[in-house]
Short mmCIF file of C-alpha atoms in Angstrom, two decimals:
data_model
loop_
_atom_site.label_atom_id
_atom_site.label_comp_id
_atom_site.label_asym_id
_atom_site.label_seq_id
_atom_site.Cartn_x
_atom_site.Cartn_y
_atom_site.Cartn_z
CA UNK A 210 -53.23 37.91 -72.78
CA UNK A 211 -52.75 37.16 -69.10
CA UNK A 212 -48.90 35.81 -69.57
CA UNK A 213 -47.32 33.71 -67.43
CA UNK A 214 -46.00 34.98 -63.42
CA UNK A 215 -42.94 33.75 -62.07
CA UNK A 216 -41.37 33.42 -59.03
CA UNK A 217 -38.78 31.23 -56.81
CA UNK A 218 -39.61 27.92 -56.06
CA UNK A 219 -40.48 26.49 -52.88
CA UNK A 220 -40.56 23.13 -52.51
CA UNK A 221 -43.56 21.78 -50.14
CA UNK A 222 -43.48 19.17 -47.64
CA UNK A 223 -44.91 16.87 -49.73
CA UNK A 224 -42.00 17.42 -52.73
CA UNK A 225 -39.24 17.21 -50.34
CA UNK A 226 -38.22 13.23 -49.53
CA UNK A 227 -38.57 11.16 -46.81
CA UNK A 228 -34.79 11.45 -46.12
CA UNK A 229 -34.82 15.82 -46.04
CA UNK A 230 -37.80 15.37 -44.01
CA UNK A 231 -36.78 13.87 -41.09
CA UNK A 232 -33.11 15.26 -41.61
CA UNK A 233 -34.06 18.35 -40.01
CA UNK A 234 -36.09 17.14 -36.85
CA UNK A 235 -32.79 14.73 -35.83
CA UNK A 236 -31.26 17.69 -36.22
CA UNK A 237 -33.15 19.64 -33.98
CA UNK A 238 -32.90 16.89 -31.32
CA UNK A 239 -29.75 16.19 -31.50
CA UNK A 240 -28.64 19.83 -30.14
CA UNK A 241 -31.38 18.96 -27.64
CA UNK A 242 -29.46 15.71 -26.54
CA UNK A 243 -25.85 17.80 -26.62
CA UNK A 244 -24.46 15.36 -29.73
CA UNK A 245 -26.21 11.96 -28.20
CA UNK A 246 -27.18 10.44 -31.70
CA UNK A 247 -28.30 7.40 -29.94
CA UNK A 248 -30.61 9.56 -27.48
CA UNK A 249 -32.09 11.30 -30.27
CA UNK A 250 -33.07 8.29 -32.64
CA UNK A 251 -34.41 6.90 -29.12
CA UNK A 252 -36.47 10.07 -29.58
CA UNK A 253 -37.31 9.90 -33.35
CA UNK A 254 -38.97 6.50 -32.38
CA UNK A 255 -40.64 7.18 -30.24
CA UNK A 256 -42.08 10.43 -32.23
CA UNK A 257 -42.37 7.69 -34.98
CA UNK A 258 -44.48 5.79 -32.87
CA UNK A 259 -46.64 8.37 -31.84
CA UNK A 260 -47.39 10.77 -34.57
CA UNK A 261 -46.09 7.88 -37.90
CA UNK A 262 -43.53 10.07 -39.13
CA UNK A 263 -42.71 6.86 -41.47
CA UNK A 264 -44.61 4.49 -43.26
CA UNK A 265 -44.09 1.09 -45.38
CA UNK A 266 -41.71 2.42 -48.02
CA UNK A 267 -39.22 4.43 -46.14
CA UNK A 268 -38.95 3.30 -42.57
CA UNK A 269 -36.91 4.44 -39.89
CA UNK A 270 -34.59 1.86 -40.21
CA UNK A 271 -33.81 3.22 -44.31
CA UNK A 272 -33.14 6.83 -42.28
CA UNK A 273 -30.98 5.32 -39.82
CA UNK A 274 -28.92 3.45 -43.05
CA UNK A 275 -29.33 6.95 -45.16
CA UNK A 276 -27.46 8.74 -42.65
CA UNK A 277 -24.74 6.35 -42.53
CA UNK A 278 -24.50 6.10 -46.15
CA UNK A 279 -24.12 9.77 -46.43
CA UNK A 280 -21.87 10.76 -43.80
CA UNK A 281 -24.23 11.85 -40.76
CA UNK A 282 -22.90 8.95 -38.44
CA UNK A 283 -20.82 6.43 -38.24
CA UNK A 284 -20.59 3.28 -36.00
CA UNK A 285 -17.97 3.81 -32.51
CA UNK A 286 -16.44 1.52 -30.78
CA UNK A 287 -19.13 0.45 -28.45
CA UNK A 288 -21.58 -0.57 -31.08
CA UNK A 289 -23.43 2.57 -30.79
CA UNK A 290 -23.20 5.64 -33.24
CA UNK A 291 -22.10 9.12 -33.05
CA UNK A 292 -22.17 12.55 -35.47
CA UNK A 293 -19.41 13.22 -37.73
CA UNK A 294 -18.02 16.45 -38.87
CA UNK A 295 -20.70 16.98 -41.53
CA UNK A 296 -23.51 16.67 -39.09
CA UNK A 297 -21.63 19.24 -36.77
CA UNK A 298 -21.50 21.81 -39.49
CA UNK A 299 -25.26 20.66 -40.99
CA UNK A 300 -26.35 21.39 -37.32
CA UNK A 301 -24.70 24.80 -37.60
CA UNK A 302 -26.29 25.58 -40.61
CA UNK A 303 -29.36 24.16 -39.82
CA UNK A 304 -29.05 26.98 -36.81
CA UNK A 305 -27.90 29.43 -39.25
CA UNK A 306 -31.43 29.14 -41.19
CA UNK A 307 -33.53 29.14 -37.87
CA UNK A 308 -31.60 31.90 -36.07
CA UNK A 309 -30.99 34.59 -38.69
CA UNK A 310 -33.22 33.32 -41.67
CA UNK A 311 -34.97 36.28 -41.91
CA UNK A 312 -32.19 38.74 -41.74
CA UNK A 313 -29.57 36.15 -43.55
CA UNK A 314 -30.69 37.29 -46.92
CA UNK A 315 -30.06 40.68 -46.63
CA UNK A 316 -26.99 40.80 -44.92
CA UNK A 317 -23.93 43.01 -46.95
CA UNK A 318 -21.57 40.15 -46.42
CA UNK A 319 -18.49 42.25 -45.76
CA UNK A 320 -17.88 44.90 -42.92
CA UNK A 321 -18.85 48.35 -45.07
CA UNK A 322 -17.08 51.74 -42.98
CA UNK A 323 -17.48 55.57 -43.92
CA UNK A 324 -13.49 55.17 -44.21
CA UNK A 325 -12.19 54.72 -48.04
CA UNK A 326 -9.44 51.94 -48.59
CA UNK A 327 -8.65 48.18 -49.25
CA UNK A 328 -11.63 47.21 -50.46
CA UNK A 329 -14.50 45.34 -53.06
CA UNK A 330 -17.10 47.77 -53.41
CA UNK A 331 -15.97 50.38 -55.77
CA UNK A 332 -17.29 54.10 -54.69
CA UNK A 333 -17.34 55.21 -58.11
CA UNK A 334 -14.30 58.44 -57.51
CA UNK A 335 -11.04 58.39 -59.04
CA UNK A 336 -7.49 60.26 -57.50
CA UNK A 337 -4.01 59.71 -58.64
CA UNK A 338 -1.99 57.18 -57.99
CA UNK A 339 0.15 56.93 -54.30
CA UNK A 340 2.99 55.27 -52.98
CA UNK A 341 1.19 52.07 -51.33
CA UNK A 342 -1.49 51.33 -53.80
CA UNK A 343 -1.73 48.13 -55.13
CA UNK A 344 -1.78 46.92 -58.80
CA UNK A 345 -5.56 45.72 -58.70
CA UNK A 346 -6.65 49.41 -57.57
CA UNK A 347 -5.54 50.90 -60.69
CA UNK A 348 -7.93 51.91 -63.15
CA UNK A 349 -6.29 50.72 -66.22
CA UNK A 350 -8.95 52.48 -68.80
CA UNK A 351 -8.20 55.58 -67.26
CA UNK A 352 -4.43 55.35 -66.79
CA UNK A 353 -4.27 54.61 -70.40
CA UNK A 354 -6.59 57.21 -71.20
CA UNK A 355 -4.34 60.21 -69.78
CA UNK A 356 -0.83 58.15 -70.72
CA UNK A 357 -2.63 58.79 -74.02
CA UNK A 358 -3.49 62.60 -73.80
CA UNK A 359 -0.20 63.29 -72.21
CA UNK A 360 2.14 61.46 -74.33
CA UNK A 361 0.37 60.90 -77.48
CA UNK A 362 -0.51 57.52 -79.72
CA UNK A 363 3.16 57.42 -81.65
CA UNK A 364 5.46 57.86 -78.85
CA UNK A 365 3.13 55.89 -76.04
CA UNK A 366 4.26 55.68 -72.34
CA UNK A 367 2.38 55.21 -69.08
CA UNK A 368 4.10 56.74 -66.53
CA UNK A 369 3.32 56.81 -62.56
CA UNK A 370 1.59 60.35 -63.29
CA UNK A 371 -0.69 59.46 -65.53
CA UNK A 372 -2.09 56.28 -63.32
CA UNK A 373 -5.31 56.82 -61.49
CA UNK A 374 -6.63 54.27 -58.62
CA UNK A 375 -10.46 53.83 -58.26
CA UNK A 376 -11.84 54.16 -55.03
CA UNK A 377 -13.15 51.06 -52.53
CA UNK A 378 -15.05 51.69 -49.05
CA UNK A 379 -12.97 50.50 -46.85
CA UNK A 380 -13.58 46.96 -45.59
CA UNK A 381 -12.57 46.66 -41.55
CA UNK A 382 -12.20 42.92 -40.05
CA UNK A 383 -13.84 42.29 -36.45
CA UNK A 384 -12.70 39.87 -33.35
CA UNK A 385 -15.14 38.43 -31.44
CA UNK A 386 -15.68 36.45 -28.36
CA UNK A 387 -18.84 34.64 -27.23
CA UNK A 388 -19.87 34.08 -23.87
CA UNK A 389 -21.70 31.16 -22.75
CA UNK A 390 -23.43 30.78 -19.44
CA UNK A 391 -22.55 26.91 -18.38
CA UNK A 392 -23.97 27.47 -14.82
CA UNK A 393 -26.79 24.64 -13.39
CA UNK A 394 -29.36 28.16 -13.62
CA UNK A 395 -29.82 27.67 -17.36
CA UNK A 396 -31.66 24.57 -17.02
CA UNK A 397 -33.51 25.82 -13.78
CA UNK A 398 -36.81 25.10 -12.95
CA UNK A 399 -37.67 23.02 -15.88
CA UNK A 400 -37.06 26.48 -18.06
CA UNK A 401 -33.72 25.52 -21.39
CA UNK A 402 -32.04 28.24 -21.73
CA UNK A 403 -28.90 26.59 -22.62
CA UNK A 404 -30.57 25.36 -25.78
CA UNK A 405 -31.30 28.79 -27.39
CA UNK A 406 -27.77 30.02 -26.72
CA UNK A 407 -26.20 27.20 -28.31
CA UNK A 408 -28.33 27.76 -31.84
CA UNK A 409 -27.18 31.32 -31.15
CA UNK A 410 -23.51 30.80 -30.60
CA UNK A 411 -23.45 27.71 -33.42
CA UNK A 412 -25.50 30.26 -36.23
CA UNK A 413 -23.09 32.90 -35.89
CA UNK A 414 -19.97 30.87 -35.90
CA UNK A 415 -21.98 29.45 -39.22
CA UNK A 416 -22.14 33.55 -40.26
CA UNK A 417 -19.06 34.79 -39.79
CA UNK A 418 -17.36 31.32 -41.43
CA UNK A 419 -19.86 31.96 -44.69
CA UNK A 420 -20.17 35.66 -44.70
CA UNK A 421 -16.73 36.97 -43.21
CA UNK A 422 -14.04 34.77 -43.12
CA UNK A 423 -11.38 36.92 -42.42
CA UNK A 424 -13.12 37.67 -38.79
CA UNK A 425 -11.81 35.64 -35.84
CA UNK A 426 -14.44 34.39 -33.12
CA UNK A 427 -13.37 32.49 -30.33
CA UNK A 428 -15.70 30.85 -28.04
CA UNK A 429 -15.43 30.25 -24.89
CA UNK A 430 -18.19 28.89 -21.47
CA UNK A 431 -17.88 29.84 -17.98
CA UNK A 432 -19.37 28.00 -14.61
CA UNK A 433 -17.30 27.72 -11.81
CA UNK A 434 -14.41 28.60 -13.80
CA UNK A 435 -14.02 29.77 -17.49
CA UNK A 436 -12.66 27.82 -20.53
CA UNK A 437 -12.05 28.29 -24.51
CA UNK A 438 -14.12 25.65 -26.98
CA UNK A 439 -13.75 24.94 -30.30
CA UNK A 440 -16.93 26.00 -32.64
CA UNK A 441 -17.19 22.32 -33.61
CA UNK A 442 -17.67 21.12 -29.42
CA UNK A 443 -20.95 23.45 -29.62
CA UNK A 444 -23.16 21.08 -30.14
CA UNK A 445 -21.90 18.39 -27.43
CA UNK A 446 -22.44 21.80 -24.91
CA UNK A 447 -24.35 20.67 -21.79
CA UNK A 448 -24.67 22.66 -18.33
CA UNK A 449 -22.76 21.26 -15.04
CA UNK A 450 -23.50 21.68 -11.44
CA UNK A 451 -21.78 25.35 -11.55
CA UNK A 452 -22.61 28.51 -10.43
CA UNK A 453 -21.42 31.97 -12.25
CA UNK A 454 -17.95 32.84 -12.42
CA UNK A 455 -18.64 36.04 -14.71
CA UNK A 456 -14.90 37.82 -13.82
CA UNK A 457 -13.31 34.18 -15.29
CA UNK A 458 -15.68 34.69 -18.46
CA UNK A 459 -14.30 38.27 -18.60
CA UNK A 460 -10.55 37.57 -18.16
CA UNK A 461 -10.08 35.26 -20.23
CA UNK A 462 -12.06 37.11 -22.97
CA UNK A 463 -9.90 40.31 -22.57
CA UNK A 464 -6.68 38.03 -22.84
CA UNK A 465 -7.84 35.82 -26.20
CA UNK A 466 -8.73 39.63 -27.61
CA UNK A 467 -4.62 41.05 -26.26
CA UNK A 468 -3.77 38.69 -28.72
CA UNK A 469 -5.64 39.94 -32.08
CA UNK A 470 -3.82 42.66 -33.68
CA UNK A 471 -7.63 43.43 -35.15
CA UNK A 472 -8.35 46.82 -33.44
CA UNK A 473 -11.84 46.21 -33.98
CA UNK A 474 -13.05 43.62 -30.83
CA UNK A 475 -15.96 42.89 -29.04
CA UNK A 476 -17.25 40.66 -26.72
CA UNK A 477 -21.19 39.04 -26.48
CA UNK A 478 -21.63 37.44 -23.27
CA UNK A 479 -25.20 35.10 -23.18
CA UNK A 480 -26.23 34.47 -19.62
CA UNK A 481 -29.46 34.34 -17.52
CA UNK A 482 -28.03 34.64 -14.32
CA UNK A 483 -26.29 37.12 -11.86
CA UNK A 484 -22.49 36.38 -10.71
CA UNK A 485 -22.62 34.08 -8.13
CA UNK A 486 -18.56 33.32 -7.49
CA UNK A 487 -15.05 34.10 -7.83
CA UNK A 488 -11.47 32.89 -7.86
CA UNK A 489 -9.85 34.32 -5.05
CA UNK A 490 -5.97 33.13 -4.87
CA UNK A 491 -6.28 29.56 -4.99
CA UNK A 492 -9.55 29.05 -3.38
CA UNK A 493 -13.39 29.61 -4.96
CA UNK A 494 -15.08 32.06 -3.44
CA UNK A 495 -18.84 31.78 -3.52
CA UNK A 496 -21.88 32.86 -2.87
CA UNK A 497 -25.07 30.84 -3.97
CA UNK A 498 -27.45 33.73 -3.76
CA UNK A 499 -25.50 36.38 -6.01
CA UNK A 500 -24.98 39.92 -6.04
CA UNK A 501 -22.19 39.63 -3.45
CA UNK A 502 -20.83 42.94 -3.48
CA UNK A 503 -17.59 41.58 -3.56
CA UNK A 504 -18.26 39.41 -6.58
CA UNK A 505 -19.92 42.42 -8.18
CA UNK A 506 -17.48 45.08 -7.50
CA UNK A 507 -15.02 42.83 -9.54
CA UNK A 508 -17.43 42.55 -12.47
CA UNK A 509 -17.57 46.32 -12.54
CA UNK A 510 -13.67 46.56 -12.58
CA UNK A 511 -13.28 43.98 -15.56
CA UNK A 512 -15.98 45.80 -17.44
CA UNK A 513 -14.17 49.32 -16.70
CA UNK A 514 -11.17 47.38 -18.02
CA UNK A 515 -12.67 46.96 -21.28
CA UNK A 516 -14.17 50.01 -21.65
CA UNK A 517 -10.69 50.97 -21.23
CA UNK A 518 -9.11 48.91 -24.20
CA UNK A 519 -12.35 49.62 -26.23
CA UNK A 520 -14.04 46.44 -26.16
CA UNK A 521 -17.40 47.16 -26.00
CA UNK A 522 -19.19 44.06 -24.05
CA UNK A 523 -22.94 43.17 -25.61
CA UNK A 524 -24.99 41.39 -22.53
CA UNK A 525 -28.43 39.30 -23.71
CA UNK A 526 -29.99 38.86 -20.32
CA UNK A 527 -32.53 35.62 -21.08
CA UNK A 528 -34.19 36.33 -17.47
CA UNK A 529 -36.60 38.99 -16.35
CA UNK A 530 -35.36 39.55 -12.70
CA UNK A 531 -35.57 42.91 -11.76
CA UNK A 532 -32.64 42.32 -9.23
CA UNK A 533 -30.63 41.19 -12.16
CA UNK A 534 -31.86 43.80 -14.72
CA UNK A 535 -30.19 46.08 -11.96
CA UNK A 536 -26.72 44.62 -12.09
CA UNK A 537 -26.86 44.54 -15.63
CA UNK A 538 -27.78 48.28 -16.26
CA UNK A 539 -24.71 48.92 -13.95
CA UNK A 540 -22.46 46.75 -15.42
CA UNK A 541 -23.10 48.26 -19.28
CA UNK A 542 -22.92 51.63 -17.70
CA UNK A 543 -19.44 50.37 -16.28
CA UNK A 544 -18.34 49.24 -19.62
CA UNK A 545 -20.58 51.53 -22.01
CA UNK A 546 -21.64 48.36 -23.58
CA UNK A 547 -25.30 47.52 -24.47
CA UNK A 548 -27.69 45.08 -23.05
CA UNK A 549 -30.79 43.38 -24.31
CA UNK A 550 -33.65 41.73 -21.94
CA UNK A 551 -35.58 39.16 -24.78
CA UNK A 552 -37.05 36.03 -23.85
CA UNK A 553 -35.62 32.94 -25.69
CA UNK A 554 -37.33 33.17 -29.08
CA UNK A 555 -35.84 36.58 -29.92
CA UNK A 556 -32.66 36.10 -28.60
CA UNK A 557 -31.23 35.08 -31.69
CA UNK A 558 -32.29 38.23 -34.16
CA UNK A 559 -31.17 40.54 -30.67
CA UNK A 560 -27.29 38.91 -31.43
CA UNK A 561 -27.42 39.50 -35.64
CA UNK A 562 -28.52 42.72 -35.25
CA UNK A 563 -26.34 44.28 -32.65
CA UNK A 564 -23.42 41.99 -34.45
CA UNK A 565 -24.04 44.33 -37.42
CA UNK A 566 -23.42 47.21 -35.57
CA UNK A 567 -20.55 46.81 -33.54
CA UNK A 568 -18.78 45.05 -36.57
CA UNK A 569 -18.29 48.43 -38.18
CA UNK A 570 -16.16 50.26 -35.96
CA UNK A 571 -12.79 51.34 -36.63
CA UNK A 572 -10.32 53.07 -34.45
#
């Protein structure tokens, strides 16, 4: 008898409905068109038109009225119609699953350390009982166990002695800040780069909100000066006519990180380009062409800074200048940070991975 064989289902294209279908392409263009819902159903007709992502019984009309109906947009003021806060976080998620889908599944889902301590993952040892230990450490089988042996069944007591706490692995918390390059050389020559690092930053604002709440990430973009964001402006992220104030990016990452008491911080800056301008006193200091020593030098500092206050600084270089590959090298060696050179498609698995790294450290 051959039996039967199971295993998880997958729905096809063809079992999924009209509705899920198109879901995830207006998804997909609207972090294309920075939040413009009305740009991207402009785009999703004229798709529509082209390739018939429709036909007779569900039009894109009933897709326009389906995501109304179920909370994807809602009508503004100027007749038009904009996302709400569920199609912010289903674009996040939606990022999540393209970004780190492959490595999502296996992920531990807490921050595991050699250290022993508050914990969920039991390490199977026992010790006595000390001054500190809370009530949900105790092993209670045990405890009554030796309150058993030592005192007997007629005269029972369980006294401090005879409680014994089961070991956890200690479970460390991590603050993070993401960088993101804003300057008018992410959308250079035709090439979107800004694209890529806004499914990176949205996906892992998605993973550490699912998978590690108790982390803090802050988020913050950097042009011709540096400002924070809230995770839920990602998607409306679109370059200006900047250039790269790096040392902005970098001080006002160190000061958002002063004020977590987490001693385990890091910082993941996303750029393509080299530093092209500073603030000096009230004034901008520029130069268009980068690598001005001047504006360099003051990279280097900031980075030794970190080094300094152990805040390790993760650069994803999504260029493949040589010139720039330079300044990078220097800048990690400054720091003793890492850096990764991937093209656009891998930049995504480059950030997960090194994420799970750097999370673990503990002071």
């Amino acid at each position: 008898m051959i039996g039967f064989r199971f295993s998880k289902f997958k729905p096809g294209p063809e079992q999924r409905s009209p509705f899920d279908r198109l879901l995830n392409l207006f998804l997909q263009l609207l972090t294309y068109t920075a939040g413009d819902a009305n740009e991207a159903l402009q785009w999703m007709n004229e798709l529509d038109r082209e390739h018939g992502l429709t036909d007779n019984e569900y039009s894109m009309g009933d897709f326009v009225e389906d995501l109304k109906r179920k909370g994807y947009l809602r009508d503004d003021t100027n007749g038009g119609l904009v996302m709400t806060p569920k199609a912010e976080q289903s674009i996040r998620k939606s990022a999540l699953e393209e970004v780190f889908g492959k490595l999502r599944r296996s992920a531990p889902g807490r921050h595991s350390t050699r250290f022993t301590g508050i914990g969920e993952e039991p390490t199977g040892d026992l010790r006595e009982y000390r001054f500190g230990d809370t009530a949900d450490q105790i092993s209670m089988t045990e405890s009554i166990r030796n309150a058993q042996i030592n005192h007997g069944l007629l005269d029972f007591h369980l006294m401090e002695d005879d409680l014994e706490v089961s070991e956890r692995e200690h479970q460390s918390q991590t603050s993070t800040v993401l960088m993101i390059d804003i300057s008018h050389s992410m959308i250079l020559y035709g090439e979107d780069r800004i694209t890529p690092a806004k499914k990176v930053a949205m996906a892992l604002a998605e993973l550490i909100r699912i998978r590690f709440p108790k982390d803090t990430l802050d988020v913050i973009v950097f042009g011709d000066d540096a400002w924070p964001i809230s995770v839920k402006d990602l998607p409306y992220l679109q370059v200006g006519p900047y250039h790269t104030n790096t040392p902005a990016g970098l001080e006002l990452a160190m000061d958002l990180l002063r004020r977590r008491k987490n001693p385990n911080k890091q910082i993941f800056m996303i750029t393509d380009g080299k530093p092209s301008c500073m603030r000096v006193g009230d004034r901008l200091y520029k130069n268009s062409f980068g690598l001005d020593r001047r504006i360099v030098n003051k990279c280097l500092t900031l980075a030794s800074n970190c080094k300094r206050l152990r805040i390790p600084i993760t650069t994803f270089m999504v260029a493949e200048d040589p010139y720039l590959r330079s300044f990078i090298h220097e800048f990690s060696e400054a720091n003793g940070g890492k850096a990764f050179y991937t093209s656009l498609k891998g930049l995504g698995q480059f950030v997960l991975e090194d994420f799970e790294r750097n999370r673990v450290r503990r002071r």
